[in-house]
């Protein structure tokens, strides 16, 4: 019988929250699980991009330009949203422009500035690039509908925490919006409130991308969020 060598983990700190003595801490296992899901998403998008002769970055940019079309993004905006340098993004946008998928236009607010928008051909590719049918089917198969809302809420809270720490750019999510009022209702299913449409929200109602989003003032947002979180511990 062949004996396997003991598994080696990145951390030498083992978990006390499991019956397995050689388990890494729960947080490390959560991060490893998130990384595997992200890998599946990256591989899927890279494959769809390759079918259209695009790199994954070019595909990411095309999707972002389409999603943020109402903001008439500039190169600097795209670079900030993706956490990349302006030269890297400018080069990728140039490649998309040469392929007839995006075009540059003068910014109506500043004629010296240039915005980027999808052409009709580029917009036609967006639906295919952005839809990961296999991953969506896996989520629907593996996660019951009631759990999906709770998972979405937890992921948005993690994203918001990363934004507060400056580790990723702020995006147009409910939880970073000035209209979002967390834990405003004594309703376990819909505890939050959107002041814009004056309605209660549950985790399943929260948006990852909202065209009506307006940035919340940092100090006020942090105080409201932490106060609500602390009261529910």
XYZ file of C-alpha atoms in Angstrom:
233
model
C 0.000 0.000 0.000
C 1.302 3.435 -0.978
C 1.320 5.986 1.822
C 0.576 9.572 0.917
C 2.781 12.329 2.271
C 1.073 14.693 4.723
C -0.626 17.632 3.015
C 1.175 20.952 3.246
C -0.825 24.144 3.722
C 0.092 27.763 3.166
C -0.499 28.510 6.827
C 0.950 26.590 9.727
C -1.942 27.677 11.951
C -4.449 24.858 12.114
C -8.119 25.197 12.782
C -9.813 24.643 16.102
C -13.271 24.828 14.492
C -13.159 21.414 12.854
C -12.956 17.766 13.819
C -9.986 17.373 11.464
C -6.760 18.195 13.333
C -4.875 19.068 10.151
C -7.447 21.492 8.729
C -6.339 25.042 7.880
C -8.434 27.805 9.495
C -11.978 28.317 8.251
C -11.174 31.718 6.739
C -8.407 30.176 4.627
C -10.791 27.480 3.407
C -13.372 30.137 2.488
C -10.755 32.058 0.517
C -9.675 28.871 -1.253
C -13.301 28.134 -2.170
C -13.841 31.673 -3.508
C -10.664 31.345 -5.544
C -11.933 28.155 -7.180
C -15.221 29.790 -8.143
C -13.317 32.793 -9.535
C -11.112 30.408 -11.524
C -14.182 28.810 -13.111
C -15.489 32.251 -14.046
C -12.140 33.379 -15.479
C -11.738 30.210 -17.537
C -15.279 30.453 -18.864
C -14.938 34.087 -19.893
C -11.514 33.493 -21.445
C -12.998 30.705 -23.549
C -15.890 32.862 -24.747
C -13.507 35.731 -25.469
C -11.212 33.464 -27.486
C -14.121 32.416 -29.698
C -14.391 36.052 -30.774
C -10.649 36.613 -31.085
C -10.413 38.635 -27.861
C -8.171 38.452 -24.844
C -9.850 38.161 -21.446
C -8.910 41.769 -20.658
C -10.470 42.952 -23.896
C -13.629 41.018 -23.040
C -13.686 42.489 -19.513
C -13.323 45.977 -20.949
C -16.052 45.502 -23.531
C -18.459 44.337 -20.821
C -17.502 47.223 -18.548
C -17.862 49.836 -21.291
C -21.333 48.490 -22.075
C -22.386 48.297 -18.406
C -21.207 51.835 -17.673
C -22.394 53.350 -20.974
C -24.605 55.835 -19.105
C -21.492 57.306 -17.458
C -19.658 57.828 -20.770
C -16.402 56.408 -19.335
C -12.953 57.724 -20.116
C -9.771 55.650 -20.196
C -8.927 56.791 -16.667
C -12.348 55.685 -15.401
C -11.954 52.232 -16.923
C -8.456 51.874 -15.463
C -9.684 52.847 -11.984
C -12.649 50.466 -12.095
C -10.452 47.544 -13.139
C -7.532 48.453 -10.902
C -5.153 48.642 -13.880
C -2.792 51.281 -15.270
C -3.957 53.759 -17.908
C -1.400 52.533 -20.515
C -2.588 48.916 -20.119
C -6.225 49.898 -20.568
C -5.460 52.324 -23.397
C -3.649 49.576 -25.316
C -6.565 47.140 -24.857
C -9.110 49.790 -25.871
C -7.012 50.488 -28.964
C -7.186 46.802 -29.896
C -10.972 46.812 -29.451
C -11.184 49.967 -31.559
C -9.183 48.384 -34.377
C -11.589 45.420 -34.290
C -14.540 47.747 -34.666
C -16.003 46.915 -31.257
C -15.603 50.297 -29.529
C -15.162 53.884 -30.629
C -13.895 57.039 -29.005
C -15.919 60.229 -28.886
C -15.449 63.728 -27.521
C -16.811 64.170 -24.011
C -19.789 66.554 -24.220
C -18.808 67.993 -20.817
C -15.171 68.571 -21.816
C -14.275 68.698 -25.504
C -10.621 68.052 -24.631
C -11.489 64.690 -23.071
C -12.372 61.469 -24.887
C -14.939 58.886 -23.853
C -15.250 55.269 -24.989
C -18.437 53.531 -26.099
C -19.422 50.264 -27.756
C -20.231 50.155 -31.435
C -23.300 48.209 -32.564
C -20.994 45.285 -33.346
C -19.434 45.440 -29.905
C -22.817 45.645 -28.198
C -23.899 42.528 -30.094
C -21.026 40.551 -28.514
C -21.793 41.609 -24.959
C -24.622 39.139 -24.348
C -22.457 36.160 -25.276
C -19.382 37.357 -23.401
C -21.248 38.095 -20.199
C -23.386 34.975 -19.935
C -21.649 31.970 -18.384
C -24.339 29.368 -18.954
C -22.385 26.529 -17.345
C -21.590 28.487 -14.177
C -25.147 29.800 -13.924
C -26.512 26.261 -14.275
C -24.099 25.053 -11.593
C -25.268 27.762 -9.180
C -28.930 26.970 -9.840
C -28.285 23.266 -9.363
C -26.103 23.462 -6.266
C -27.646 26.339 -4.293
C -31.359 26.391 -3.333
C -33.149 29.615 -4.230
C -33.618 30.660 -0.600
C -29.872 30.373 0.006
C -28.916 32.404 -3.064
C -30.162 35.644 -1.548
C -28.258 35.044 1.672
C -25.106 34.201 -0.271
C -25.479 37.364 -2.362
C -25.825 39.458 0.775
C -22.699 37.933 2.319
C -20.661 38.436 -0.840
C -21.767 42.066 -1.150
C -20.757 42.670 2.453
C -17.333 41.205 1.717
C -16.986 43.356 -1.407
C -18.007 46.422 0.560
C -15.409 45.650 3.238
C -12.721 45.372 0.548
C -13.858 48.703 -0.876
C -13.707 50.358 2.545
C -10.134 49.097 2.913
C -9.212 50.502 -0.498
C -8.354 47.065 -1.881
C -10.806 47.264 -4.800
C -12.548 50.216 -6.504
C -15.985 51.308 -5.308
C -18.698 50.020 -7.638
C -22.379 50.812 -8.029
C -23.723 48.363 -5.434
C -26.623 48.981 -3.087
C -24.390 48.649 -0.034
C -22.148 51.556 -1.099
C -24.998 53.867 -2.162
C -26.223 56.951 -0.314
C -29.815 55.760 -0.684
C -29.093 52.447 1.047
C -30.139 52.315 4.706
C -28.956 49.012 6.233
C -30.933 47.256 8.931
C -33.712 49.837 9.027
C -36.603 47.376 9.448
C -37.446 44.773 12.075
C -38.019 42.224 9.357
C -35.594 39.319 9.140
C -36.391 38.820 5.449
C -36.252 42.494 4.368
C -34.226 44.426 6.960
C -32.743 47.094 4.666
C -34.284 50.126 2.988
C -33.795 52.004 -0.291
C -34.623 55.665 0.204
C -34.705 56.299 -3.548
C -37.714 54.055 -4.202
C -38.856 54.012 -0.534
C -39.021 50.255 -0.192
C -37.701 47.551 2.108
C -34.996 45.284 0.737
C -33.867 41.763 1.506
C -30.505 40.315 0.588
C -31.999 38.810 -2.566
C -33.108 42.305 -3.679
C -29.661 43.902 -3.461
C -28.056 45.038 -6.699
C -24.459 44.508 -7.744
C -24.810 47.186 -10.441
C -27.429 49.950 -10.207
C -27.781 52.834 -12.709
C -29.338 55.047 -9.993
C -26.402 54.576 -7.610
C -24.884 57.606 -5.923
C -21.845 57.330 -3.631
C -22.487 57.442 0.092
C -20.406 59.697 2.294
C -17.713 57.411 3.727
C -17.991 58.218 7.434
C -21.784 58.093 7.486
C -21.840 54.824 5.550
C -19.346 53.142 7.873
C -21.147 54.260 11.034
C -24.555 53.033 9.822
C -23.195 49.708 8.622
C -21.141 48.950 11.721
C -23.917 50.040 14.086
C -26.384 47.726 12.365
C -23.925 44.847 12.300
C -23.025 45.254 15.971
C -26.661 45.299 17.074
C -27.225 41.936 15.448
C -24.302 40.070 16.992
